[in-house]
Short mmCIF file of C-alpha atoms in Angstrom, two decimals:
data_model
loop_
_atom_site.label_atom_id
_atom_site.label_comp_id
_atom_site.label_asym_id
_atom_site.label_seq_id
_atom_site.Cartn_x
_atom_site.Cartn_y
_atom_site.Cartn_z
CA MET J 1 -22.13 -35.89 -51.10
CA PRO J 2 -19.60 -37.42 -53.49
CA ALA J 3 -19.19 -35.70 -56.84
CA SER J 4 -20.93 -37.19 -59.86
CA PRO J 5 -18.66 -38.84 -62.46
CA SER J 6 -19.04 -35.88 -64.82
CA THR J 7 -18.24 -33.36 -62.07
CA ALA J 8 -15.24 -35.41 -60.98
CA ARG J 9 -13.93 -35.44 -64.55
CA VAL J 10 -14.23 -31.64 -64.75
CA ILE J 11 -12.39 -31.21 -61.46
CA ASN J 12 -9.63 -33.60 -62.51
CA ASP J 13 -9.23 -31.96 -65.92
CA ARG J 14 -8.85 -28.48 -64.42
CA LEU J 15 -6.38 -29.79 -61.84
CA ALA J 16 -4.28 -31.40 -64.57
CA LEU J 17 -4.34 -28.21 -66.68
CA ARG J 18 -3.20 -26.12 -63.73
CA LEU J 19 -0.38 -28.56 -63.05
CA LEU J 20 0.71 -28.43 -66.68
CA GLN J 21 0.60 -24.65 -66.52
CA ASP J 22 2.58 -24.35 -63.28
CA GLU J 23 4.99 -27.28 -63.64
CA GLY J 24 5.48 -27.34 -67.39
CA PRO J 25 5.24 -30.47 -69.59
CA LEU J 26 4.60 -33.66 -67.60
CA THR J 27 4.44 -37.38 -68.34
CA ALA J 28 1.35 -39.43 -67.57
CA GLY J 29 3.28 -40.95 -64.68
CA GLN J 30 4.05 -37.53 -63.25
CA LEU J 31 0.41 -36.49 -63.60
CA LYS J 32 -0.60 -39.68 -61.78
CA LYS J 33 1.74 -38.86 -58.91
CA LEU J 34 0.74 -35.20 -58.65
CA THR J 35 -3.02 -35.73 -58.95
CA GLY J 36 -3.28 -38.98 -56.98
CA LEU J 37 -5.46 -40.46 -59.73
CA SER J 38 -5.24 -44.00 -61.01
CA ARG J 39 -3.37 -44.79 -64.20
CA PRO J 40 -6.61 -45.48 -66.18
CA SER J 41 -8.10 -42.18 -64.94
CA VAL J 42 -5.01 -40.27 -66.05
CA ALA J 43 -5.09 -41.99 -69.44
CA ASP J 44 -8.75 -40.97 -69.89
CA LEU J 45 -7.96 -37.44 -68.72
CA VAL J 46 -5.09 -37.01 -71.19
CA GLU J 47 -7.24 -38.35 -74.03
CA ARG J 48 -10.04 -35.89 -73.19
CA LEU J 49 -7.69 -32.91 -73.02
CA GLN J 50 -6.00 -33.87 -76.29
CA GLY J 51 -9.41 -34.23 -77.93
CA SER J 52 -10.38 -30.74 -76.73
CA GLY J 53 -7.27 -29.25 -78.32
CA LEU J 54 -5.86 -28.02 -75.01
CA VAL J 55 -3.05 -30.55 -74.56
CA GLU J 56 -0.58 -32.11 -76.99
CA VAL J 57 2.51 -34.30 -76.92
CA VAL J 58 5.51 -31.97 -76.81
CA GLY J 59 8.35 -34.48 -76.47
CA GLU J 60 9.64 -37.41 -74.45
CA SER J 61 10.96 -37.59 -70.91
CA GLY J 62 14.25 -39.24 -71.93
CA ALA J 63 15.85 -41.43 -74.55
CA GLU J 64 16.19 -44.29 -72.06
CA ARG J 65 12.42 -44.54 -71.68
CA ARG J 66 9.96 -45.49 -74.40
CA GLY J 67 6.21 -45.99 -74.55
CA PRO J 68 3.14 -43.92 -73.71
CA ASN J 69 4.27 -43.02 -70.19
CA ALA J 70 7.47 -41.45 -71.54
CA ARG J 71 5.56 -38.90 -73.60
CA LEU J 72 5.58 -35.36 -72.30
CA TYR J 73 2.23 -33.60 -72.41
CA GLY J 74 1.96 -29.83 -72.47
CA ILE J 75 -0.67 -27.14 -72.93
CA VAL J 76 -1.13 -26.06 -76.55
CA ALA J 77 0.47 -22.65 -76.19
CA ASP J 78 -0.85 -21.20 -79.44
CA ARG J 79 -4.45 -22.16 -78.67
CA ALA J 80 -4.89 -18.50 -77.73
CA HIS J 81 -2.87 -15.30 -77.95
CA LEU J 82 -2.84 -12.59 -75.30
CA ALA J 83 -1.84 -8.95 -75.12
CA ALA J 84 -0.74 -6.72 -72.26
CA LEU J 85 -0.65 -2.92 -72.37
CA ASP J 86 1.17 -0.63 -69.94
CA VAL J 87 -0.53 2.72 -70.55
CA ARG J 88 1.27 5.76 -69.16
CA THR J 89 0.40 9.44 -69.43
CA ASP J 90 2.91 9.91 -72.26
CA SER J 91 3.54 6.44 -73.70
CA VAL J 92 2.24 2.93 -74.19
CA THR J 93 4.03 -0.43 -74.19
CA VAL J 94 2.47 -3.51 -75.81
CA LEU J 95 3.39 -7.16 -75.26
CA VAL J 96 1.85 -10.10 -77.13
CA ALA J 97 2.23 -13.60 -75.69
CA ASP J 98 0.91 -17.13 -76.05
CA LEU J 99 -1.50 -18.90 -73.70
CA LEU J 100 1.32 -19.81 -71.31
CA GLY J 101 2.49 -16.20 -71.12
CA ALA J 102 5.65 -16.67 -73.23
CA PRO J 103 6.43 -13.31 -74.91
CA LEU J 104 6.23 -13.30 -78.72
CA ALA J 105 6.56 -9.61 -79.63
CA GLU J 106 6.84 -6.27 -77.85
CA ALA J 107 6.77 -2.61 -78.88
CA ALA J 108 6.55 0.83 -77.28
CA LEU J 109 5.43 4.23 -78.51
CA PRO J 110 5.66 7.72 -77.02
CA ILE J 111 2.37 9.64 -77.12
CA GLY J 112 2.67 13.35 -76.56
CA ALA J 113 0.07 15.54 -74.90
CA GLU J 114 -0.37 17.37 -78.19
CA ALA J 115 -1.56 14.22 -79.99
CA GLY J 116 -5.23 14.64 -79.06
CA THR J 117 -7.66 11.99 -77.89
CA GLY J 118 -8.60 10.47 -81.27
CA PRO J 119 -5.08 10.25 -82.70
CA ALA J 120 -3.68 8.90 -79.42
CA VAL J 121 -6.27 6.12 -79.37
CA GLU J 122 -5.66 5.32 -83.04
CA GLN J 123 -1.89 5.19 -82.53
CA THR J 124 -2.30 2.80 -79.59
CA VAL J 125 -4.72 0.46 -81.36
CA ALA J 126 -2.53 0.44 -84.47
CA LEU J 127 0.54 -0.38 -82.36
CA LEU J 128 -1.31 -3.32 -80.81
CA GLU J 129 -2.43 -4.60 -84.20
CA ARG J 130 1.10 -4.35 -85.64
CA THR J 131 2.62 -6.12 -82.64
CA ALA J 132 0.03 -8.90 -82.82
CA LYS J 133 0.79 -9.38 -86.53
CA GLU J 134 4.51 -9.52 -85.77
CA ALA J 135 3.80 -12.20 -83.15
CA GLY J 136 1.85 -14.27 -85.68
CA ALA J 137 -1.40 -13.83 -83.74
CA GLU J 138 -4.35 -13.79 -86.12
CA ARG J 139 -6.72 -13.13 -83.23
CA LEU J 140 -6.22 -11.94 -79.66
CA HIS J 141 -8.24 -13.78 -77.05
CA SER J 142 -7.74 -11.45 -74.05
CA ILE J 143 -6.14 -8.04 -73.51
CA GLY J 144 -4.99 -6.81 -70.10
CA ILE J 145 -4.48 -3.07 -69.64
CA GLY J 146 -2.72 -1.31 -66.77
CA ALA J 147 -3.40 2.42 -66.51
CA PRO J 148 -3.19 5.13 -63.87
CA GLY J 149 -6.46 6.19 -62.30
CA LEU J 150 -9.41 4.61 -60.56
CA ILE J 151 -11.49 1.69 -61.78
CA ASP J 152 -15.24 1.86 -61.23
CA PRO J 153 -16.06 -1.34 -59.27
CA ALA J 154 -19.55 -1.47 -60.81
CA THR J 155 -18.56 -1.17 -64.48
CA GLY J 156 -14.88 -2.14 -64.48
CA GLU J 157 -14.10 1.01 -66.49
CA LEU J 158 -11.64 3.80 -65.85
CA ARG J 159 -13.21 6.77 -64.12
CA ASP J 160 -12.79 10.25 -65.51
CA SER J 161 -9.87 11.67 -63.51
CA THR J 162 -8.49 15.19 -63.50
CA GLY J 163 -4.90 15.33 -64.72
CA LEU J 164 -5.01 12.08 -66.70
CA PRO J 165 -5.24 11.98 -70.50
CA ALA J 166 -8.76 11.64 -71.90
CA TRP J 167 -7.55 9.03 -74.42
CA HIS J 168 -7.06 6.51 -71.62
CA ARG J 169 -10.82 6.25 -71.09
CA GLU J 170 -11.54 6.10 -74.82
CA LEU J 171 -9.07 3.28 -75.45
CA VAL J 172 -11.19 0.42 -74.08
CA PRO J 173 -14.30 1.24 -76.18
CA ALA J 174 -12.04 1.57 -79.23
CA LEU J 175 -10.51 -1.86 -78.63
CA HIS J 176 -13.96 -3.39 -78.22
CA GLY J 177 -14.97 -1.83 -81.52
CA ARG J 178 -11.93 -3.02 -83.49
CA LEU J 179 -11.15 -6.39 -81.92
CA SER J 180 -13.15 -9.38 -80.75
CA ALA J 181 -10.94 -9.91 -77.69
CA ALA J 182 -11.99 -9.63 -74.07
CA VAL J 183 -10.57 -6.39 -72.63
CA LEU J 184 -9.72 -6.04 -68.94
CA VAL J 185 -8.53 -2.75 -67.47
CA GLU J 186 -7.01 -2.37 -64.01
CA ASN J 187 -5.19 0.28 -62.02
CA GLU J 188 -1.47 0.09 -62.77
CA VAL J 189 -0.43 -0.17 -59.11
CA ASN J 190 -2.83 -3.06 -58.51
CA LEU J 191 -1.39 -4.92 -61.49
CA ALA J 192 2.17 -4.28 -60.32
CA ALA J 193 1.23 -5.75 -56.94
CA MET J 194 -0.35 -8.77 -58.62
CA ALA J 195 2.88 -9.39 -60.51
CA GLU J 196 5.05 -8.97 -57.41
CA HIS J 197 2.75 -11.36 -55.54
CA ARG J 198 3.05 -14.14 -58.11
CA LEU J 199 6.43 -13.51 -59.69
CA GLY J 200 8.42 -11.01 -57.64
CA ALA J 201 9.23 -9.66 -54.20
CA ALA J 202 5.99 -10.83 -52.52
CA ARG J 203 5.98 -14.45 -53.68
CA GLY J 204 4.51 -16.67 -50.98
CA GLN J 205 3.14 -13.69 -49.02
CA ASP J 206 -0.61 -13.60 -48.39
CA ASP J 207 -0.44 -10.17 -46.76
CA PHE J 208 1.55 -7.22 -48.07
CA VAL J 209 1.25 -3.66 -49.31
CA LEU J 210 2.97 -2.35 -52.43
CA PHE J 211 4.09 1.27 -52.08
CA TRP J 212 4.20 2.91 -55.52
CA LEU J 213 6.73 5.73 -55.48
CA GLY J 214 6.99 7.81 -58.62
CA GLN J 215 5.70 11.11 -59.91
CA GLY J 216 2.80 10.39 -57.58
CA VAL J 217 2.39 7.90 -54.75
CA GLY J 218 -0.10 5.09 -54.33
CA ALA J 219 -0.49 1.67 -52.82
CA ALA J 220 -2.02 -1.72 -53.51
CA VAL J 221 -3.28 -3.86 -50.66
CA PHE J 222 -3.13 -7.66 -50.57
CA LEU J 223 -4.76 -9.36 -47.58
CA ASP J 224 -5.40 -13.10 -47.25
CA GLY J 225 -3.89 -13.56 -50.69
CA LYS J 226 -6.41 -11.29 -52.41
CA LEU J 227 -6.22 -7.80 -53.86
CA ARG J 228 -8.44 -5.47 -51.83
CA ARG J 229 -10.01 -2.55 -53.69
CA GLY J 230 -12.33 -1.24 -50.97
CA ALA J 231 -16.01 -0.33 -51.19
CA SER J 232 -15.51 2.43 -53.77
CA GLY J 233 -12.38 1.12 -55.47
CA TRP J 234 -10.23 3.79 -53.79
CA ALA J 235 -8.26 1.54 -51.45
CA GLY J 236 -4.57 2.45 -51.57
CA GLU J 237 -4.90 6.16 -52.39
CA ILE J 238 -2.20 7.00 -49.87
CA GLY J 239 -1.37 10.28 -51.59
CA PHE J 240 -4.33 11.67 -49.61
CA LEU J 241 -3.04 10.25 -46.32
CA PRO J 242 -2.72 13.06 -43.73
CA VAL J 243 0.83 12.96 -42.37
CA PRO J 244 3.07 15.31 -40.38
CA GLY J 245 5.66 17.34 -42.21
CA THR J 246 3.61 18.72 -45.10
CA GLY J 247 2.43 21.90 -43.36
CA ALA J 248 -1.13 21.36 -44.60
CA LEU J 249 -3.92 18.82 -44.91
CA PRO J 250 -5.24 17.08 -48.01
CA SER J 251 -8.74 17.78 -49.24
CA ALA J 252 -11.42 15.89 -51.14
CA THR J 253 -10.21 17.54 -54.34
CA GLY J 254 -6.44 17.47 -53.90
CA CYS J 255 -3.64 15.59 -52.15
CA ASP J 256 -1.19 18.51 -52.01
CA GLY J 257 -1.23 18.42 -48.22
CA GLY J 258 -1.08 14.63 -47.92
CA PHE J 259 1.62 11.98 -48.20
CA HIS J 260 2.02 12.93 -51.87
CA ALA J 261 3.51 16.23 -50.75
CA LEU J 262 6.07 14.33 -48.69
CA ALA J 263 7.12 11.47 -50.98
CA GLY J 264 6.12 12.33 -54.56
CA ALA J 265 8.88 12.93 -57.12
CA ASP J 266 8.66 16.73 -56.99
CA ALA J 267 8.82 16.70 -53.19
CA LEU J 268 11.94 14.52 -53.25
CA VAL J 269 13.65 16.85 -55.73
CA ARG J 270 12.98 19.76 -53.35
CA LEU J 271 14.24 17.69 -50.43
CA ALA J 272 17.47 16.91 -52.29
CA ALA J 273 18.00 20.58 -53.09
CA GLY J 274 18.23 21.22 -49.36
CA TYR J 275 21.28 18.95 -49.33
CA GLY J 276 22.85 20.66 -52.33
CA LEU J 277 21.83 17.87 -54.74
CA THR J 278 20.25 18.32 -58.15
CA GLY J 279 18.93 16.05 -60.88
CA SER J 280 15.85 14.04 -61.71
CA ALA J 281 14.04 12.27 -58.90
CA GLU J 282 15.06 8.88 -60.29
CA THR J 283 18.74 9.83 -60.45
CA LEU J 284 18.66 11.35 -56.97
CA VAL J 285 17.08 8.24 -55.43
CA ARG J 286 19.41 5.88 -57.31
CA GLU J 287 22.46 7.75 -56.01
CA ALA J 288 21.04 8.56 -52.57
CA ALA J 289 23.53 8.37 -49.70
CA GLY J 290 24.30 9.87 -46.33
CA PRO J 291 21.94 12.42 -44.77
CA PHE J 292 19.76 12.68 -47.89
CA LEU J 293 19.16 8.92 -47.90
CA ASP J 294 18.23 9.07 -44.21
CA ALA J 295 15.79 11.93 -44.82
CA LEU J 296 14.28 10.13 -47.81
CA ALA J 297 13.80 6.94 -45.80
CA GLU J 298 12.25 8.95 -42.96
CA ARG J 299 9.61 10.39 -45.27
CA ILE J 300 8.66 7.03 -46.77
CA ALA J 301 8.58 5.42 -43.32
CA ILE J 302 6.05 8.01 -42.09
CA GLY J 303 3.52 6.88 -44.68
CA ALA J 304 4.42 3.22 -44.20
CA ALA J 305 3.91 3.49 -40.44
CA ALA J 306 0.35 4.73 -40.91
CA VAL J 307 -0.47 1.86 -43.26
CA VAL J 308 1.23 -0.75 -41.07
CA SER J 309 -0.58 0.48 -37.96
CA VAL J 310 -3.96 -0.06 -39.62
CA LEU J 311 -3.40 -3.15 -41.77
CA ASP J 312 -0.46 -4.98 -40.15
CA PRO J 313 0.56 -6.51 -43.51
CA GLY J 314 3.97 -7.76 -42.37
CA LEU J 315 5.58 -6.74 -45.65
CA ILE J 316 5.97 -3.48 -47.56
CA VAL J 317 7.27 -3.67 -51.14
CA LEU J 318 8.73 -0.44 -52.51
CA GLY J 319 7.73 -0.24 -56.17
CA GLY J 320 7.31 2.35 -58.88
CA GLU J 321 10.33 3.82 -60.58
CA LEU J 322 11.66 5.40 -57.38
CA GLY J 323 11.09 2.45 -55.09
CA HIS J 324 12.78 0.12 -57.54
CA VAL J 325 15.89 2.22 -58.14
CA GLY J 326 16.25 2.85 -54.40
CA GLY J 327 16.88 -0.88 -54.12
CA ALA J 328 17.96 -2.78 -51.03
CA LEU J 329 19.80 0.21 -49.54
CA LEU J 330 16.70 2.41 -49.39
CA SER J 331 14.48 -0.50 -48.26
CA ALA J 332 16.81 -1.30 -45.36
CA ARG J 333 16.79 2.35 -44.21
CA VAL J 334 13.00 2.53 -44.42
CA GLN J 335 12.64 -0.71 -42.45
CA SER J 336 15.00 0.57 -39.76
CA ARG J 337 13.11 3.85 -39.41
CA LEU J 338 9.75 2.08 -39.55
CA ALA J 339 10.75 -0.10 -36.60
CA ALA J 340 11.19 3.06 -34.54
CA LEU J 341 7.74 4.42 -35.47
CA THR J 342 5.46 1.43 -34.85
CA PRO J 343 5.49 -1.64 -32.60
CA LEU J 344 4.13 -3.74 -35.46
CA GLY J 345 6.90 -5.49 -37.30
CA ALA J 346 7.08 -5.17 -41.08
CA GLU J 347 9.77 -6.19 -43.52
CA VAL J 348 10.54 -3.75 -46.34
CA ARG J 349 11.74 -5.07 -49.71
CA PRO J 350 12.42 -3.42 -53.07
CA SER J 351 10.43 -4.44 -56.13
CA GLU J 352 11.99 -7.31 -58.09
CA LEU J 353 10.14 -6.56 -61.32
CA GLY J 354 10.73 -2.82 -61.52
CA ASP J 355 9.53 -1.13 -64.71
CA ARG J 356 8.15 -4.46 -65.97
CA ALA J 357 5.76 -4.97 -63.07
CA VAL J 358 2.71 -3.32 -64.66
CA LEU J 359 3.19 -5.10 -67.98
CA ARG J 360 3.72 -8.44 -66.25
CA GLY J 361 0.60 -7.89 -64.15
CA ALA J 362 -1.47 -6.98 -67.22
CA LEU J 363 -0.28 -10.17 -68.92
CA LEU J 364 -1.22 -12.24 -65.86
CA ALA J 365 -4.71 -10.72 -65.91
CA ALA J 366 -5.12 -11.53 -69.61
CA ARG J 367 -3.77 -15.06 -69.14
CA ASP J 368 -6.03 -15.78 -66.19
CA ALA J 369 -9.08 -14.60 -68.13
CA ALA J 370 -8.21 -16.71 -71.17
CA GLN J 371 -7.46 -19.83 -69.17
CA ASP J 372 -10.60 -19.48 -67.07
CA GLU J 373 -12.65 -19.56 -70.27
CA LEU J 374 -10.68 -22.16 -72.19
CA PHE J 375 -10.25 -24.49 -69.21
CA ALA J 376 -13.92 -24.29 -68.25
CA PRO J 377 -16.05 -27.40 -68.80
CA PRO J 378 -18.10 -27.45 -72.02
CA ALA J 379 -21.67 -26.19 -71.74
CA PRO J 380 -24.19 -28.99 -71.27
#
């Protein structure tokens, strides 16, 4: 059945808002062309969106053109302010942005293990409040948080995880208590994959797997353009993947015998020592060459082959601090070795967003949440 006039208006308004978000400021004529609507319908649409405070005139399309059609309409960027937090085991980074995701202020703070749960939470909340004030944001609409650990699919909260700071779990309740903003928390690897999918190495790819290579290893799975968390939220815990070369098997309580023991940072430092190389894992991977680079690529390809054989994603993105610094050279070696291990073809690319991937993903989550609410039709 055809949509009612009111439903059609809602659909058209949301379409126009998405176009203004993705394409930037547009004239009424450009909106007419992109939406396929008539000129009177576009005029009514623009008037409604201006009246709702979501759209404003931001300029003109050119000095040679005058009149209503030459006006450029854009989303009111300061209608809402957003925050993104990249929460690590020993630090936190905060970014405050407008409704379009344009950064306004950013700050970072180291948080030592000796700080304690209460002080660590207080330091983080205070950092967010100071950064928001610096950005000129009187109120935050939505806050996206990326943190290590597992998210409970039923509650959306971080699960209690051995080895991760207790203050991570206490941060969300503290933010709810101090601020009126919506707070969304997601696993850091999933957010990095979301950012790579929309802004980085996996743009235009409906199917891919992000390999997170750092102190630990993990993965995020995108299939049919959607992030897949699995029935329990554990999808992507490839540190527990049984693989040859570790001399043991993982268990339900530890991944010491799994892929983590082959490709985690400590394992790579030990591997490098066998080639007479020393240094931090990040330095070793950045400078990897010759036999050590081949051995490193071999280890990563073993885990990638298992994932590719099951999911056939077509693309593996190497992320995390080690995947990013390994760059195109490491990715090419992994792809070459992977081709020898599985008949299923898969391209291997390095992360494009690197250390910013989690923060960018957290900002995307906050922006999506804010726009979903603000762009929704008014309640009847």
